[in-house]
PDB file of C-alpha atoms and ligand atoms in Angstrom:
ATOM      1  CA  UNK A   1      65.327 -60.405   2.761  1.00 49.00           C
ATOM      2  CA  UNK A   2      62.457 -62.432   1.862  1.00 47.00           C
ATOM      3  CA  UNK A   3      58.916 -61.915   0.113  1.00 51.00           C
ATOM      4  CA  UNK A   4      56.842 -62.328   3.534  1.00 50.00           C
ATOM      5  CA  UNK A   5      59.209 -60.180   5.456  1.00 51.00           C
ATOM      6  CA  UNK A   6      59.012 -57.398   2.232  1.00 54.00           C
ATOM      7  CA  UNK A   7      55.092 -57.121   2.065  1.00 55.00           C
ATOM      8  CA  UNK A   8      53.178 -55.833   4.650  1.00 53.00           C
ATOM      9  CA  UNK A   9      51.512 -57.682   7.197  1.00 52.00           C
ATOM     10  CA  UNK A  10      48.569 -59.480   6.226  1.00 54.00           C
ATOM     11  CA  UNK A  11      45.781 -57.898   8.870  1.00 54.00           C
ATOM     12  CA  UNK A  12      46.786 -54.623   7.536  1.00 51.00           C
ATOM     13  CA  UNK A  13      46.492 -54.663   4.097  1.00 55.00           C
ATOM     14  CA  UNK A  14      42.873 -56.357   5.036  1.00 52.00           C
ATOM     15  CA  UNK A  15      41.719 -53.302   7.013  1.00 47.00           C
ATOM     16  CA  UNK A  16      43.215 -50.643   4.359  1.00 51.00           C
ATOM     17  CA  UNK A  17      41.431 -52.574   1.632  1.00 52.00           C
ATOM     18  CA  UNK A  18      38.003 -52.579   3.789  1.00 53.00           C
ATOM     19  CA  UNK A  19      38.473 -48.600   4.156  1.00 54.00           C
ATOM     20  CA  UNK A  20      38.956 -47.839   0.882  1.00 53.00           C
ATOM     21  CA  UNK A  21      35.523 -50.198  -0.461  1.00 52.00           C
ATOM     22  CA  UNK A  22      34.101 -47.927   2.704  1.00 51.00           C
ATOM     23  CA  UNK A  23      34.881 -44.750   0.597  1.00 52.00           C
ATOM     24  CA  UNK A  24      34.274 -46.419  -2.302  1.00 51.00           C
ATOM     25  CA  UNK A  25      30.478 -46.854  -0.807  1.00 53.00           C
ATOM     26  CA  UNK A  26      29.819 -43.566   0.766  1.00 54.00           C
ATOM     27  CA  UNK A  27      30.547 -41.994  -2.863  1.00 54.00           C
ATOM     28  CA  UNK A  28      27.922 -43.826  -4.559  1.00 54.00           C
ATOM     29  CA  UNK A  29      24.841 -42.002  -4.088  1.00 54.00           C
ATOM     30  CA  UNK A  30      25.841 -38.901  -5.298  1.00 57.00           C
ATOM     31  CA  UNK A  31      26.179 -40.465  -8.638  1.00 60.00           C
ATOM     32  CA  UNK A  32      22.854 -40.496  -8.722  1.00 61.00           C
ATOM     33  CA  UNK A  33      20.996 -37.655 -10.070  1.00 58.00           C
ATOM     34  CA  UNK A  34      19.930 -35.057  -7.536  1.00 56.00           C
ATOM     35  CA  UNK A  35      16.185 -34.215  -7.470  1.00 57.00           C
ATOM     36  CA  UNK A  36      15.981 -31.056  -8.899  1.00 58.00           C
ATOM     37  CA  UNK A  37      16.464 -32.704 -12.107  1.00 54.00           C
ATOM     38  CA  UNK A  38      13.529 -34.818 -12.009  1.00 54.00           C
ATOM     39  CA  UNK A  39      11.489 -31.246 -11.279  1.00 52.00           C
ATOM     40  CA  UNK A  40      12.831 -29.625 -13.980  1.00 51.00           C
ATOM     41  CA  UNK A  41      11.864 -32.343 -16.739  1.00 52.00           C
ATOM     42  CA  UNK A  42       8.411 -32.455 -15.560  1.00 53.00           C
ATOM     43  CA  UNK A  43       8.518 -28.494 -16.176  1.00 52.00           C
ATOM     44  CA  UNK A  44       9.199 -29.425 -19.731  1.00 55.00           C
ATOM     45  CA  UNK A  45       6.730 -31.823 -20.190  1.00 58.00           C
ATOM     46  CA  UNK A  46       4.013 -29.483 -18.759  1.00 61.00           C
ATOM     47  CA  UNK A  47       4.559 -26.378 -20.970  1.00 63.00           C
ATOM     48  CA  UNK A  48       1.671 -24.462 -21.520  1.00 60.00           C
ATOM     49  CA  UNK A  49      -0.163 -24.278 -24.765  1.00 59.00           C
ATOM     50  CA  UNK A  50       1.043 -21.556 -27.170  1.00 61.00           C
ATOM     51  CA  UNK A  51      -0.608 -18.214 -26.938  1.00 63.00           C
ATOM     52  CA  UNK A  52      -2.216 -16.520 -28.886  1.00 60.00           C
ATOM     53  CA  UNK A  53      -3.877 -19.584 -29.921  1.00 59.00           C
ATOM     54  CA  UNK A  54      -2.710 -20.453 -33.916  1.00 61.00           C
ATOM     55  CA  UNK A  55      -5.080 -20.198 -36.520  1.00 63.00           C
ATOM     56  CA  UNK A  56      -8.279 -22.188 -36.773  1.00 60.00           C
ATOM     57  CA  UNK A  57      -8.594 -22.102 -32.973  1.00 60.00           C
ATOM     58  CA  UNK A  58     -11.821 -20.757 -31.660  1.00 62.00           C
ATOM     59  CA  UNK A  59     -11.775 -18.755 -28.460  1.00 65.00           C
ATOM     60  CA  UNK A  60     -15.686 -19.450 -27.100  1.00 67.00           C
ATOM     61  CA  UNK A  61     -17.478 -15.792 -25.893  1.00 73.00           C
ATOM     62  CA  UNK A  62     -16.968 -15.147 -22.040  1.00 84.00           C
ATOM     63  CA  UNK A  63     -20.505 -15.187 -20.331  1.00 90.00           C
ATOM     64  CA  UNK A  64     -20.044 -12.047 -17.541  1.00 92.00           C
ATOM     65  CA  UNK A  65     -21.939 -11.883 -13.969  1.00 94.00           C
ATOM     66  CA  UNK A  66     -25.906 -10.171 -14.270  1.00 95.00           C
ATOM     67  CA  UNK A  67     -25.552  -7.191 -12.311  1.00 94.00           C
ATOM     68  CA  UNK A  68     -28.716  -8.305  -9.831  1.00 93.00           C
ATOM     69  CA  UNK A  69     -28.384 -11.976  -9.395  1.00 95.00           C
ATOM     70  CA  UNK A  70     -24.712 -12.324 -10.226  1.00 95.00           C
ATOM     71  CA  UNK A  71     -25.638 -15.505 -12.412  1.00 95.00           C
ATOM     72  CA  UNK A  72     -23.662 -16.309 -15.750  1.00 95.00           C
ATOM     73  CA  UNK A  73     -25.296 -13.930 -18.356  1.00 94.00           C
ATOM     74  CA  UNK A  74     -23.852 -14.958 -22.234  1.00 93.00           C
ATOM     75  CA  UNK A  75     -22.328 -12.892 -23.549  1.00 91.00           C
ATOM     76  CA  UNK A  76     -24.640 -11.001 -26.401  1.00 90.00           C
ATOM     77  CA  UNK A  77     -27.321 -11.341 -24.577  1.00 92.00           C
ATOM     78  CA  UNK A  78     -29.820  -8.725 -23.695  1.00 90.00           C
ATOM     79  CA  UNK A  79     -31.437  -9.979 -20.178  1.00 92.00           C
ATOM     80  CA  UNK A  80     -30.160 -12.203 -17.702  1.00 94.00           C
ATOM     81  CA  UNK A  81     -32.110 -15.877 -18.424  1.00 95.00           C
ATOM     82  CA  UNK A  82     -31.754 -16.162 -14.504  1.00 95.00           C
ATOM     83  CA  UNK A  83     -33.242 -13.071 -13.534  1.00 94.00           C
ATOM     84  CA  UNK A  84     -35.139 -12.030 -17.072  1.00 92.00           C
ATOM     85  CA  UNK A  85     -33.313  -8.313 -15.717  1.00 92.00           C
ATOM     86  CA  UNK A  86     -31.911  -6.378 -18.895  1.00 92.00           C
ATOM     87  CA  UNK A  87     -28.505  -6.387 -19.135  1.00 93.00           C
ATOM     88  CA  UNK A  88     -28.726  -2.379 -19.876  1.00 93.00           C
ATOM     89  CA  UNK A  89     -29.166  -0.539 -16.670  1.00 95.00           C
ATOM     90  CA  UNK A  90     -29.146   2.549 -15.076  1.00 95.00           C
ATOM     91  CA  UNK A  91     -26.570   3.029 -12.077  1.00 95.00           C
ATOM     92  CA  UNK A  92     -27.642   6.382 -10.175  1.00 95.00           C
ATOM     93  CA  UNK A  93     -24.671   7.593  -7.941  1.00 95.00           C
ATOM     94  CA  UNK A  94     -24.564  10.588  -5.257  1.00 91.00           C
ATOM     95  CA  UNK A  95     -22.418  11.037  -2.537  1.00 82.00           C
ATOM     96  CA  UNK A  96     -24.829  13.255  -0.509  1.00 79.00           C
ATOM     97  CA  UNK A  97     -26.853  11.190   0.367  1.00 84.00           C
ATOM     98  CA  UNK A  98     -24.827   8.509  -0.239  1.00 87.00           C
ATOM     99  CA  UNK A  99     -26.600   6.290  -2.543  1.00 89.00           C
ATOM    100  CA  UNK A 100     -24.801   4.029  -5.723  1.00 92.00           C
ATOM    101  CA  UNK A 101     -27.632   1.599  -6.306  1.00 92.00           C
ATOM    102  CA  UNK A 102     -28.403  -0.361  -9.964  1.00 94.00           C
ATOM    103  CA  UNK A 103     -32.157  -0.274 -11.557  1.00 94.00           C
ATOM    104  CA  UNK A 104     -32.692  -2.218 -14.957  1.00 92.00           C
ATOM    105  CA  UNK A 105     -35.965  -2.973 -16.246  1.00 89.00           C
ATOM    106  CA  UNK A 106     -38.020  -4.107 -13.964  1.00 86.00           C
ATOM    107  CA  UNK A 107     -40.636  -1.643 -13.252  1.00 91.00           C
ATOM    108  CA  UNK A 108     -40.322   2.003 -12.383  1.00 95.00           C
ATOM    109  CA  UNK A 109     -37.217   3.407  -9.846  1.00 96.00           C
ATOM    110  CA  UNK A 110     -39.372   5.543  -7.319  1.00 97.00           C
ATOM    111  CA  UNK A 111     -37.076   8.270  -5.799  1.00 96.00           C
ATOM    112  CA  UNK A 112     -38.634   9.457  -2.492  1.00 96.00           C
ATOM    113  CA  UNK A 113     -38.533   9.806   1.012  1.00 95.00           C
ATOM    114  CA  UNK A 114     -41.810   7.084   1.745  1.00 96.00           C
ATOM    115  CA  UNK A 115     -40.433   3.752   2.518  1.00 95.00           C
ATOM    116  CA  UNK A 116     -43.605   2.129   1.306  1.00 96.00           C
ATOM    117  CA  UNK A 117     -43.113   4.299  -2.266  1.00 96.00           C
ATOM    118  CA  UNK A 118     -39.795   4.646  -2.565  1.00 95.00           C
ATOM    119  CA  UNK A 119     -36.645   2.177  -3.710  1.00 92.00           C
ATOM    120  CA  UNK A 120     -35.592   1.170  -0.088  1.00 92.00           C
ATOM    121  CA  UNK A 121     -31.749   1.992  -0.548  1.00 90.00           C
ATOM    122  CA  UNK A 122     -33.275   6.071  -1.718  1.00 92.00           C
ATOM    123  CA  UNK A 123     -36.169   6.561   1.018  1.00 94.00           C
ATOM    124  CA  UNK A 124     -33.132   5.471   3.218  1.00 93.00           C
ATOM    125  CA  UNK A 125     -30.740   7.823   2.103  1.00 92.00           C
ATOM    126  CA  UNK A 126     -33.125  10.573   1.595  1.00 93.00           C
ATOM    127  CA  UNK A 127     -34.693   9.847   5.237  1.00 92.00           C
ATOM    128  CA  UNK A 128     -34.727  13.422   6.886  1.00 88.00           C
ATOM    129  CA  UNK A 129     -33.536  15.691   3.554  1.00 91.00           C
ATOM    130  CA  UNK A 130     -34.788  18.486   3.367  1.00 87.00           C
ATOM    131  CA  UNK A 131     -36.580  19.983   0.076  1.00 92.00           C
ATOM    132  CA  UNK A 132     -37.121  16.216  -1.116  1.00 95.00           C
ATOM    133  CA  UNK A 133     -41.040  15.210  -0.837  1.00 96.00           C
ATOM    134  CA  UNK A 134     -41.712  12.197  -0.001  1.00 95.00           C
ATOM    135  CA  UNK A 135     -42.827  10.759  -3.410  1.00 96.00           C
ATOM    136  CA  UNK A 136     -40.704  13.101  -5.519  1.00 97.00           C
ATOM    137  CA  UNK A 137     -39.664  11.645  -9.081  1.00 97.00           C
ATOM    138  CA  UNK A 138     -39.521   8.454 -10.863  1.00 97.00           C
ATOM    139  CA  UNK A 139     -36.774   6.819 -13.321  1.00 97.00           C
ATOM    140  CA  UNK A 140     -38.073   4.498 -15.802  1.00 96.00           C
ATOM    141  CA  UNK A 141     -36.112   2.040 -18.575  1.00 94.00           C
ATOM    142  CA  UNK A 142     -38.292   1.380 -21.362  1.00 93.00           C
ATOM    143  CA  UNK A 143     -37.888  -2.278 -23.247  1.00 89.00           C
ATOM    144  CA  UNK A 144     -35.598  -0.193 -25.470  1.00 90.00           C
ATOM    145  CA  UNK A 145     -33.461   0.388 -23.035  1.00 90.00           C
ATOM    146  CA  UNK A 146     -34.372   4.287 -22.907  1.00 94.00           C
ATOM    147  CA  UNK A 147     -34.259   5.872 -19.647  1.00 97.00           C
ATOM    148  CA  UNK A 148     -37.266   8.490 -18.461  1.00 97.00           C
ATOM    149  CA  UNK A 149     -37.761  10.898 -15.683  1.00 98.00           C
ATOM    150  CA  UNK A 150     -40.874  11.433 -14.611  1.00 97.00           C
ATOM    151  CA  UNK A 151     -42.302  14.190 -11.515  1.00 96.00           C
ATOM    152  CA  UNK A 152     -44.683  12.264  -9.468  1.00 96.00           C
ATOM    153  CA  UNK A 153     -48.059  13.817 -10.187  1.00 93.00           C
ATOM    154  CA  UNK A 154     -48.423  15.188  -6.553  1.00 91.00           C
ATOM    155  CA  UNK A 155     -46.096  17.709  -7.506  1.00 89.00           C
ATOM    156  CA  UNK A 156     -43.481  18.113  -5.081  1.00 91.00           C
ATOM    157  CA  UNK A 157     -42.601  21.247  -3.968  1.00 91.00           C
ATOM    158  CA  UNK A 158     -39.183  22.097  -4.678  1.00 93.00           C
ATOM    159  CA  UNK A 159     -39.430  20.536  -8.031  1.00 95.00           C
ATOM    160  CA  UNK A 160     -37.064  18.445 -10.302  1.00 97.00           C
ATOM    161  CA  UNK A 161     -34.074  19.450 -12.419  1.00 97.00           C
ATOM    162  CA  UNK A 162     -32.578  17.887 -15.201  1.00 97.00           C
ATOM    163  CA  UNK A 163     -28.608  19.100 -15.405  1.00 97.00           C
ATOM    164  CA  UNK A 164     -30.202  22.510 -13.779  1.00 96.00           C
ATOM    165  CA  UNK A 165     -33.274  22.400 -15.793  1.00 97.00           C
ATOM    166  CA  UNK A 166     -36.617  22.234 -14.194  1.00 96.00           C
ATOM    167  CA  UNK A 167     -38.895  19.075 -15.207  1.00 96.00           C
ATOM    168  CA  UNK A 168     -42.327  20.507 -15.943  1.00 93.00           C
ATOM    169  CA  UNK A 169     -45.047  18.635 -13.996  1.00 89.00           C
ATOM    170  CA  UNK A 170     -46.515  15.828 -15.996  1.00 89.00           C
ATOM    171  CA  UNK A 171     -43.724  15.740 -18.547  1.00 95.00           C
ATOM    172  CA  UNK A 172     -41.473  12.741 -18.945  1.00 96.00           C
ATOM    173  CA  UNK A 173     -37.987  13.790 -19.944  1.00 97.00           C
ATOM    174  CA  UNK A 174     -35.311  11.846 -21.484  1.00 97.00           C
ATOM    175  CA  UNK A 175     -31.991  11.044 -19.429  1.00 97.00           C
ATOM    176  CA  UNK A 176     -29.052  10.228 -20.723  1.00 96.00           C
ATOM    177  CA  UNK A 177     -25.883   9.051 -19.393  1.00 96.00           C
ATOM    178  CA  UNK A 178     -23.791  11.380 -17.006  1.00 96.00           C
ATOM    179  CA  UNK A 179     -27.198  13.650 -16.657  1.00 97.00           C
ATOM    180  CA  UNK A 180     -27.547  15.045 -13.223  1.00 97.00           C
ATOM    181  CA  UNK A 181     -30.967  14.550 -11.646  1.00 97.00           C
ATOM    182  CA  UNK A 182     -31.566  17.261  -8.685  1.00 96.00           C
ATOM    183  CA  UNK A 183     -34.614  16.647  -6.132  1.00 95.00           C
ATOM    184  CA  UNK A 184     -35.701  20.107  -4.643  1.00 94.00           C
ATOM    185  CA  UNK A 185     -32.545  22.575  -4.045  1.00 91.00           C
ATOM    186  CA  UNK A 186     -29.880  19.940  -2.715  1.00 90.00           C
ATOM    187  CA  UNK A 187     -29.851  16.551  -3.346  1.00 93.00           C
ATOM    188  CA  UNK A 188     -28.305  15.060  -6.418  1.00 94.00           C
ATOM    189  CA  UNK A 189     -27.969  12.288  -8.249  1.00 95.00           C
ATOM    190  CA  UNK A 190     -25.403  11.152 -11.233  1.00 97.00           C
ATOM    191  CA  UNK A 191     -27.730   9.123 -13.986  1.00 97.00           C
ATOM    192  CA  UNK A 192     -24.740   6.445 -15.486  1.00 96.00           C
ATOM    193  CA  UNK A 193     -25.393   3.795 -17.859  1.00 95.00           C
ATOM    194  CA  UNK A 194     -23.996   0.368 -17.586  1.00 92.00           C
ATOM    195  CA  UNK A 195     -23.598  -1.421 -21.228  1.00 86.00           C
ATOM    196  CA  UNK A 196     -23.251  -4.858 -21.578  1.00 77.00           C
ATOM    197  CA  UNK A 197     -19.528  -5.896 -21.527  1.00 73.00           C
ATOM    198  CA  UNK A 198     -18.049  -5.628 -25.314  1.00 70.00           C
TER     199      UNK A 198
HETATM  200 ZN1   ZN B   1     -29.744 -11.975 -13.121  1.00 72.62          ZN
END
């Protein structure tokens, strides 16, 4: 029995070494760390500032979209300094005829069935009603932001009601918000108005 014949052939131990640094390779990368690690520090390191902000930080006043010309209106302010329309407006809603249209200060709202009088969007919708005249009733928003009703001095026919009461010609009434304007016997109107955002 001698050492060379004990030990195992020479080519063979080569080609079990070689398989083993093969494995020893094909292990490697996963030592290394998988990606989701990397995403997950970068989380960290992009936490968001702490909220509600501490003390001694100021929050600046949101500016909110004029209700005509959708441009940037500060808030606080009054009119739009795009437009020069008051923030204060009057939103008059009915459902029959279908109307939801916006009036601020500019100049009188003329309620009617004339397309040459009237607000375009109401001679529209009023188009073919019956008991409205054709230049019934006008709304008007004073620079204090008061809103008026006024019966045009033709005096139409069926008349004009306040929440059921009639307007006598050549009166201005008051309206207030939620007050139901009525042309003639039918048609309605809901008088809201729209505050500047608090
Ligand atoms: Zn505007």
């Amino acid at each position: 029995m001698t050492d060379e014949a004990g030990g195992p052939p020479r080519y063979v131990d080569k080609a079990l070494a070689e398989d083993v640094v093969l494995d020893d390779e094909r292990e490697e990368p996963e030592e290394e760390p998988p990606p989701w690690r990397d995403d997950d520090e970068r989380e960290e390191r992009d936490e968001p500032p702490p909220w509600p902000p501490g003390p001694g930080t100021s929050v600046a006043p949101r500016p909110h979209p004029c209700w005509s010309c959708a441009a940037d209106v500060p808030s606080g302010a009054s009119a739009c300094p795009s437009c020069d329309e008051s923030v204060r407006h009057l939103r008059l809603v009915s459902t029959r005829p279908q109307v939801d249209l916006r009036h601020g200060g500019c100049g009188p709202l003329h309620l009617g069935r004339d397309p040459c009088w009237a607000a375009p969007a109401v001679a529209v919708a009023l188009d073919g009603e019956q008991g409205v005249s054709r230049r019934h009733a006008s709304i008007e928003m004073t620079p204090d932001g008061a809103l008026w009703l006024t019966e045009h001095p033709g005096r139409p026919l069926n008349g004009t009601f306040v929440n059921g009461e009639r307007v006598p010609p050549g009166d201005r009434v008051p309206l207030a918000d939620e007050d139901t304007v009525r042309l003639g016997t039918y048609c309605a109107f809901k008088v809201m108005v729209a505050e500047p955002p608090a």
